Short mmCIF file of C-alpha atoms and ligand atoms in Angstrom, two decimals:
data_model
loop_
_atom_site.label_atom_id
_atom_site.label_comp_id
_atom_site.label_asym_id
_atom_site.label_seq_id
_atom_site.Cartn_x
_atom_site.Cartn_y
_atom_site.Cartn_z
CA MET A 20 0.00 0.00 0.00
CA PRO A 21 1.53 3.35 -1.00
CA ALA A 22 2.47 5.45 2.04
CA ILE A 23 0.02 8.27 1.25
CA GLY A 24 -3.33 8.36 -0.53
CA LEU A 25 -5.37 11.19 -2.02
CA GLY A 26 -8.77 11.66 -0.34
CA THR A 27 -11.67 12.05 -2.79
CA PHE A 28 -14.50 13.20 -0.51
CA GLY A 29 -15.56 16.67 -1.66
CA SER A 30 -18.45 16.87 0.82
CA ASP A 31 -20.92 19.50 -0.44
CA ARG A 32 -18.08 21.91 -1.31
CA VAL A 33 -16.05 20.43 -4.17
CA ASP A 34 -17.74 18.90 -7.20
CA ALA A 35 -16.96 15.58 -8.87
CA ASP A 36 -15.22 17.09 -11.91
CA GLU A 37 -12.83 19.09 -9.75
CA ILE A 38 -11.97 15.96 -7.78
CA ALA A 39 -11.48 13.94 -10.97
CA GLU A 40 -9.10 16.65 -12.19
CA ALA A 41 -7.19 16.41 -8.89
CA VAL A 42 -6.92 12.62 -9.36
CA ARG A 43 -5.40 13.16 -12.84
CA GLY A 44 -3.02 15.84 -11.53
CA ALA A 45 -2.05 13.87 -8.44
CA ALA A 46 -1.26 10.76 -10.51
CA GLU A 47 0.88 12.94 -12.78
CA VAL A 48 3.00 14.10 -9.82
CA GLY A 49 3.32 10.59 -8.37
CA TYR A 50 0.26 9.64 -6.28
CA ARG A 51 -0.77 6.01 -6.79
CA HIS A 52 -3.24 5.55 -3.92
CA PHE A 53 -6.80 6.95 -4.13
CA ASP A 54 -9.37 6.68 -1.34
CA CYS A 55 -12.83 6.43 -2.91
CA ALA A 56 -16.30 5.48 -1.67
CA SER A 57 -19.70 5.02 -3.25
CA VAL A 58 -21.23 7.58 -0.86
CA TYR A 59 -18.87 10.28 -2.20
CA ARG A 60 -21.06 10.15 -5.33
CA ASN A 61 -18.15 10.83 -7.68
CA GLU A 62 -16.76 7.36 -8.46
CA ASP A 63 -17.99 7.62 -12.04
CA ARG A 64 -15.95 10.80 -12.63
CA VAL A 65 -12.96 9.46 -10.67
CA GLY A 66 -13.18 6.33 -12.87
CA CYS A 67 -12.83 8.48 -16.01
CA ALA A 68 -9.76 10.13 -14.47
CA LEU A 69 -8.23 6.75 -13.59
CA GLY A 70 -8.83 5.65 -17.19
CA ASP A 71 -6.87 8.70 -18.41
CA VAL A 72 -4.10 7.98 -15.90
CA MET A 73 -3.71 4.44 -17.25
CA ARG A 74 -3.89 5.63 -20.87
CA ASP A 75 -1.04 7.99 -19.98
CA GLY A 76 1.09 4.98 -19.03
CA VAL A 77 0.53 4.21 -15.35
CA GLN A 78 -0.05 0.48 -15.03
CA ARG A 79 -3.04 -0.86 -13.13
CA LYS A 80 -0.77 -2.95 -10.90
CA ASP A 81 0.97 0.23 -9.70
CA LEU A 82 -2.29 1.86 -8.57
CA TRP A 83 -3.91 1.26 -5.18
CA ILE A 84 -7.63 1.93 -5.43
CA VAL A 85 -9.86 1.79 -2.37
CA SER A 86 -13.64 1.89 -2.22
CA LYS A 87 -16.19 1.36 0.55
CA VAL A 88 -19.61 -0.17 0.95
CA TRP A 89 -22.07 2.39 2.27
CA ASN A 90 -24.36 1.81 5.24
CA ASP A 91 -27.45 1.24 3.08
CA ALA A 92 -25.83 -1.75 1.33
CA HIS A 93 -24.63 -3.97 4.20
CA GLY A 94 -27.03 -6.66 2.95
CA ARG A 95 -25.92 -6.43 -0.68
CA VAL A 96 -22.17 -5.95 -0.52
CA ILE A 97 -21.38 -7.81 -3.74
CA GLU A 98 -23.84 -5.77 -5.78
CA SER A 99 -22.51 -2.55 -4.27
CA CYS A 100 -18.90 -3.53 -4.98
CA ARG A 101 -19.81 -4.39 -8.59
CA GLN A 102 -21.38 -0.93 -8.94
CA SER A 103 -18.22 0.76 -7.60
CA LEU A 104 -16.13 -1.34 -10.01
CA ALA A 105 -18.39 -0.32 -12.90
CA ASP A 106 -18.22 3.36 -11.90
CA LEU A 107 -14.48 3.30 -11.36
CA LYS A 108 -14.12 1.28 -14.62
CA LEU A 109 -11.92 -1.32 -12.96
CA ASP A 110 -12.07 -5.09 -12.79
CA TYR A 111 -10.75 -5.34 -9.24
CA LEU A 112 -10.17 -3.11 -6.21
CA ASP A 113 -7.02 -3.19 -4.12
CA MET A 114 -8.98 -2.56 -0.94
CA TYR A 115 -12.67 -2.62 -0.06
CA LEU A 116 -13.87 -1.34 3.31
CA VAL A 117 -17.03 -1.43 5.36
CA HIS A 118 -17.40 2.36 5.63
CA TRP A 119 -19.18 2.36 9.03
CA PRO A 120 -20.05 -0.56 11.33
CA PHE A 121 -23.73 0.50 11.40
CA PRO A 122 -26.34 -0.12 8.68
CA ASN A 123 -27.75 3.34 9.42
CA PHE A 124 -28.14 5.94 6.71
CA HIS A 125 -29.63 9.32 6.11
CA PRO A 126 -30.21 11.71 3.20
CA PRO A 127 -26.95 13.24 1.90
CA GLY A 128 -26.19 16.62 3.45
CA CYS A 129 -28.80 16.27 6.23
CA ASP A 130 -28.45 18.07 9.55
CA VAL A 131 -26.52 16.26 12.34
CA SER A 132 -29.67 16.18 14.47
CA SER A 133 -31.61 14.10 11.92
CA ARG A 134 -32.26 10.45 12.88
CA SER A 135 -33.49 7.58 10.76
CA PRO A 136 -36.25 5.47 12.41
CA GLU A 137 -34.61 2.28 11.01
CA SER A 138 -31.27 3.02 12.72
CA ARG A 139 -29.85 0.22 14.87
CA PRO A 140 -26.89 -0.21 17.21
CA TYR A 141 -23.89 -2.37 16.26
CA VAL A 142 -25.08 -5.97 16.23
CA HIS A 143 -22.06 -8.23 15.81
CA GLU A 144 -23.98 -11.08 14.17
CA GLU A 145 -25.30 -8.64 11.57
CA PHE A 146 -21.85 -7.15 10.99
CA MET A 147 -20.45 -10.64 10.43
CA LYS A 148 -23.10 -11.28 7.76
CA THR A 149 -21.73 -8.21 6.00
CA TRP A 150 -18.14 -9.36 6.60
CA ARG A 151 -18.88 -12.81 5.10
CA GLN A 152 -19.87 -11.02 1.88
CA MET A 153 -16.62 -9.02 2.06
CA GLU A 154 -14.70 -12.30 2.35
CA GLN A 155 -16.62 -13.66 -0.62
CA LEU A 156 -15.44 -10.69 -2.70
CA VAL A 157 -11.84 -11.75 -2.05
CA ASP A 158 -12.70 -15.35 -3.05
CA MET A 159 -14.32 -14.04 -6.24
CA GLY A 160 -11.20 -12.03 -7.11
CA LEU A 161 -13.13 -8.75 -7.20
CA VAL A 162 -11.07 -7.25 -4.39
CA ARG A 163 -7.53 -7.99 -3.24
CA HIS A 164 -7.89 -6.95 0.41
CA ILE A 165 -10.72 -6.05 2.79
CA GLY A 166 -10.79 -3.77 5.78
CA THR A 167 -12.83 -1.81 8.26
CA SER A 168 -13.39 1.87 8.98
CA ASN A 169 -14.65 3.81 11.98
CA MET A 170 -14.21 0.80 14.28
CA THR A 171 -13.44 0.61 17.99
CA ILE A 172 -11.33 -1.87 19.98
CA PRO A 173 -14.32 -3.87 21.34
CA LYS A 174 -15.84 -4.23 17.86
CA LEU A 175 -12.50 -5.15 16.26
CA LYS A 176 -11.84 -7.78 18.93
CA LEU A 177 -15.08 -9.55 17.94
CA VAL A 178 -14.32 -9.27 14.22
CA LEU A 179 -10.79 -10.60 14.72
CA ARG A 180 -12.23 -13.53 16.69
CA ASP A 181 -14.77 -14.46 14.00
CA ALA A 182 -13.30 -13.41 10.65
CA ARG A 183 -11.97 -15.98 8.19
CA ILE A 184 -10.10 -13.15 6.40
CA LYS A 185 -8.94 -10.57 8.93
CA PRO A 186 -9.18 -6.83 8.14
CA ALA A 187 -5.96 -5.68 6.45
CA VAL A 188 -6.51 -2.04 7.39
CA ASN A 189 -8.65 0.06 9.68
CA GLU A 190 -9.40 3.52 8.29
CA MET A 191 -9.79 5.88 11.24
CA GLU A 192 -9.75 9.58 12.06
CA LEU A 193 -6.14 10.52 12.91
CA HIS A 194 -4.59 13.97 13.27
CA PRO A 195 -2.40 15.66 15.90
CA HIS A 196 -5.40 16.72 18.02
CA PHE A 197 -6.98 13.26 17.71
CA GLN A 198 -4.25 10.65 17.93
CA GLN A 199 -6.34 7.69 19.22
CA PRO A 200 -3.26 6.08 20.83
CA GLU A 201 -5.03 3.00 22.23
CA LEU A 202 -6.78 2.12 18.98
CA PHE A 203 -3.65 2.93 16.96
CA ASP A 204 -1.53 0.58 19.11
CA PHE A 205 -4.24 -2.08 19.14
CA VAL A 206 -4.57 -2.29 15.36
CA ARG A 207 -0.81 -2.36 14.82
CA ALA A 208 -0.38 -5.12 17.40
CA ALA A 209 -3.12 -7.07 15.56
CA GLY A 210 -1.27 -6.73 12.23
CA ILE A 211 -3.84 -4.26 10.86
CA GLU A 212 -2.49 -1.16 9.08
CA PRO A 213 -3.86 2.13 10.45
CA VAL A 214 -5.02 4.41 7.63
CA GLY A 215 -5.56 7.99 8.78
CA TYR A 216 -8.45 10.07 7.48
CA SER A 217 -8.81 13.83 7.95
CA PRO A 218 -5.04 14.00 8.66
CA ILE A 219 -5.05 17.82 8.59
CA GLY A 220 -8.07 18.05 10.89
CA SER A 221 -10.53 18.58 8.02
CA PRO A 222 -10.33 22.40 8.17
CA ALA A 223 -12.95 22.87 5.42
CA ARG A 224 -15.59 20.45 6.72
CA PRO A 225 -19.17 21.72 6.51
CA GLU A 226 -20.50 24.00 9.25
CA ARG A 227 -23.00 21.32 10.30
CA ASP A 228 -20.10 19.01 11.27
CA ARG A 229 -18.53 21.58 13.66
CA THR A 230 -19.11 21.94 17.39
CA PRO A 231 -17.92 24.78 19.65
CA ASP A 232 -15.37 22.53 21.40
CA ASP A 233 -13.58 21.50 18.17
CA THR A 234 -9.93 22.53 18.04
CA VAL A 235 -7.87 23.43 14.95
CA ASP A 236 -4.72 21.37 14.37
CA ILE A 237 -3.17 23.75 11.82
CA GLN A 238 -3.37 26.60 14.35
CA ASP A 239 -1.69 24.67 17.15
CA PRO A 240 1.45 26.60 18.27
CA VAL A 241 3.57 23.41 18.18
CA ILE A 242 2.53 22.62 14.59
CA VAL A 243 2.85 26.25 13.51
CA ALA A 244 6.36 26.57 15.00
CA ILE A 245 7.61 23.43 13.23
CA ALA A 246 5.99 24.59 9.97
CA ARG A 247 7.70 28.01 10.24
CA ARG A 248 11.09 26.40 10.84
CA MET A 249 10.60 24.10 7.83
CA ASP A 250 9.04 26.85 5.71
CA VAL A 251 5.95 24.78 4.90
CA HIS A 252 2.21 25.09 5.59
CA PRO A 253 1.12 23.59 8.96
CA ALA A 254 -0.97 21.07 6.96
CA VAL A 255 2.27 19.55 5.65
CA VAL A 256 3.56 19.01 9.20
CA CYS A 257 0.32 17.15 10.06
CA VAL A 258 0.69 14.85 7.04
CA LYS A 259 4.37 14.26 7.73
CA TRP A 260 3.74 13.44 11.38
CA SER A 261 0.99 10.99 10.49
CA ALA A 262 3.13 9.04 8.02
CA GLN A 263 6.19 9.10 10.27
CA ARG A 264 4.15 7.80 13.18
CA GLY A 265 3.24 4.77 11.07
CA ALA A 266 -0.18 5.58 9.63
CA THR A 267 -1.05 6.00 5.96
CA PRO A 268 -2.51 9.51 5.70
CA LEU A 269 -5.25 10.39 3.20
CA PRO A 270 -5.10 14.18 2.80
CA PHE A 271 -7.71 15.75 0.54
CA SER A 272 -6.75 18.57 -1.78
CA THR A 273 -7.67 19.73 -5.24
CA ARG A 274 -4.89 22.35 -5.35
CA ARG A 275 -1.78 21.17 -7.13
CA GLU A 276 0.66 23.03 -4.89
CA ASN A 277 -1.02 21.47 -1.84
CA TYR A 278 -1.19 17.86 -2.99
CA VAL A 279 2.39 18.13 -4.24
CA ALA A 280 3.48 19.49 -0.83
CA ASN A 281 1.67 16.62 0.92
CA LEU A 282 3.40 14.04 -1.28
CA GLU A 283 6.77 15.69 -0.63
CA ALA A 284 5.98 15.58 3.09
CA VAL A 285 6.19 11.79 3.13
CA ALA A 286 9.26 11.61 0.88
CA SER A 287 11.46 14.31 2.46
CA PRO A 288 13.78 13.99 5.50
CA PRO A 289 11.88 13.10 8.69
CA LEU A 290 10.79 15.33 11.56
CA THR A 291 13.22 15.28 14.47
CA GLU A 292 12.58 13.06 17.47
CA GLU A 293 11.97 16.24 19.46
CA ASP A 294 9.29 17.34 16.93
CA MET A 295 7.64 13.91 17.14
CA ARG A 296 7.65 14.08 20.95
CA ALA A 297 6.25 17.63 20.92
CA ILE A 298 3.40 16.60 18.56
CA ALA A 299 2.66 13.50 20.66
CA GLY A 300 2.10 15.97 23.52
CA ILE A 301 -0.62 18.04 21.82
CA ASP A 302 -3.31 15.34 21.53
CA ARG A 303 -6.64 16.94 22.53
CA ASN A 304 -8.76 13.79 22.05
CA CYS A 305 -10.79 16.00 19.71
CA ARG A 306 -12.91 13.82 17.43
CA LEU A 307 -14.22 15.86 14.52
CA ILE A 308 -16.21 13.25 12.57
CA LYS A 309 -18.58 12.33 15.37
CA GLY A 310 -21.15 10.36 13.37
CA GLN A 311 -24.23 11.81 15.15
CA VAL A 312 -26.53 10.92 12.26
CA PHE A 313 -25.88 7.21 12.87
CA LEU A 314 -27.31 7.22 16.42
CA TRP A 315 -30.33 4.97 16.93
CA LYS A 316 -32.15 6.66 19.84
CA PRO A 317 -33.37 10.27 19.89
CA ASP A 318 -31.76 11.25 23.22
CA GLN A 319 -28.27 9.77 22.65
CA SER A 320 -25.01 11.66 22.44
CA TRP A 321 -22.41 10.85 19.79
CA GLU A 322 -19.99 9.40 22.38
CA GLU A 323 -22.20 6.28 22.50
CA LEU A 324 -21.14 5.34 18.96
CA TRP A 325 -17.53 5.01 20.01
CA ASP A 326 -17.61 2.50 22.93
CA MET A 327 -15.58 4.90 25.07
CA ASP A 328 -15.88 2.81 28.24
CA GLY A 329 -14.96 -0.37 26.34
CA VAL A 330 -18.58 -1.56 26.07
CA ILE A 331 -20.58 -1.78 22.84
CA ARG A 332 -23.84 0.15 23.41
CA ARG A 333 -27.17 -1.41 22.50
N1 NAP B 22 -13.57 6.48 6.25
C1 NAP B 22 -14.23 7.55 6.57
O1 NAP B 22 -15.30 7.49 7.23
C2 NAP B 22 -13.71 8.91 6.17
C3 NAP B 22 -14.23 10.05 6.84
C4 NAP B 22 -13.70 11.30 6.48
C5 NAP B 22 -12.73 11.40 5.48
N2 NAP B 22 -12.27 10.28 4.85
C6 NAP B 22 -11.22 10.35 3.78
O2 NAP B 22 -10.18 11.21 4.21
C7 NAP B 22 -9.98 12.23 3.23
C8 NAP B 22 -9.43 13.51 3.85
O3 NAP B 22 -10.24 13.98 4.89
P1 NAP B 22 -10.84 15.47 4.96
O4 NAP B 22 -11.12 15.96 3.59
O5 NAP B 22 -11.94 15.41 5.96
O6 NAP B 22 -9.75 16.35 5.65
P2 NAP B 22 -8.19 16.74 5.54
O7 NAP B 22 -7.48 15.97 4.49
O8 NAP B 22 -7.71 16.69 6.94
O9 NAP B 22 -8.27 18.28 5.12
C9 NAP B 22 -8.52 18.68 3.82
C10 NAP B 22 -8.39 20.20 3.75
O10 NAP B 22 -7.03 20.59 3.98
C11 NAP B 22 -6.59 21.48 2.97
N3 NAP B 22 -5.20 21.14 2.60
C12 NAP B 22 -4.77 19.93 2.14
N4 NAP B 22 -3.43 19.96 1.93
C13 NAP B 22 -3.02 21.21 2.25
C14 NAP B 22 -1.76 21.86 2.23
N5 NAP B 22 -0.65 21.22 1.85
N6 NAP B 22 -1.72 23.17 2.60
C15 NAP B 22 -2.84 23.82 2.99
N7 NAP B 22 -4.05 23.26 3.04
C16 NAP B 22 -4.16 21.97 2.67
C17 NAP B 22 -7.52 21.25 1.79
O11 NAP B 22 -7.74 22.44 1.09
P3 NAP B 22 -7.40 22.60 -0.50
O12 NAP B 22 -8.28 21.62 -1.23
O13 NAP B 22 -7.72 24.01 -0.72
O14 NAP B 22 -5.95 22.26 -0.63
C18 NAP B 22 -8.82 20.78 2.44
O15 NAP B 22 -9.64 21.88 2.73
C19 NAP B 22 -11.36 12.37 2.56
O16 NAP B 22 -11.29 13.02 1.32
C20 NAP B 22 -11.79 10.92 2.47
O17 NAP B 22 -11.15 10.29 1.37
C21 NAP B 22 -12.74 9.03 5.20
#
């Protein structure tokens, strides 16, 4: 798996054509890893860009293409994967993930307070039915590897106990103000690669996904001081730290100078041990992607999605 991937989630801010153009440009400057998902609603355009990239001489075997099954398709994983393959115009994926461990969904762009009446908690037996279909995709040769996303230690322990094919990666929110040290150490000890989403702290996420307590990684004095010394944007320090710590960061950008800088971040000389120690010290346990819309009871708070006391909530 290439050490950095380009995020392709434009939220409601960046349209599919702009993202497809970024995929073409990023491949031109050396990116080979692209983090896609059916719910990003741009796989068709990204697929056209990947076609151009391969026509320009990049071989399929050198690309690392990820997609994810959305929460509304946990019962029809194979069909959903075939649709992503058709949209991306590929005959296999390098990695396919279960995007969230809940089969709960909502209209795109809805307010964080909206709740679906069909929403359910994590039910391990149901998740394993989804996972069996993921395993089948590997047997069918449609995907090379399978993984999880937005998981917790208690849920992963159950999956590791019952899976025939263990998750190869866990995609999780990781940035200097949200380092998730226990989960990070747990997945590495289990032989699962941590893939870090929102590595810069998602500074352009929609207003509806912000809460007053959220902190801003790229304004942290430690990050800013290192960035000044290195003469780079603070975002680059976040990406560099993530990769050097042992995660695979997935920064999103459609600006050439920014995605080039992020790629250079993982290829240039490392941060000093002192920098790494200083950044380890600024964790604020500040989760930005809280997942409120996936809650299954009206009076719950988002913390209940994340098994914070080690217990899976029902
Ligand atoms: N599995 C999941 O549930 C999940 C959830 C969330 C995200 N993700 C994945 O993670 C990817 C990234 O997450 P994200 O978009 O939330 O946040 P992010 O990568 O932390 O932040 C992206 C923002 O940072 C800016 N930026 C990027 N590089 C920069 C640089 N070198 N200098 C200055 N600014 C820079 C971008 O602006 P410009 O475009 O202007 O450069 C963009 O606004 C997504 O696209 C998606 O693929 C997965």
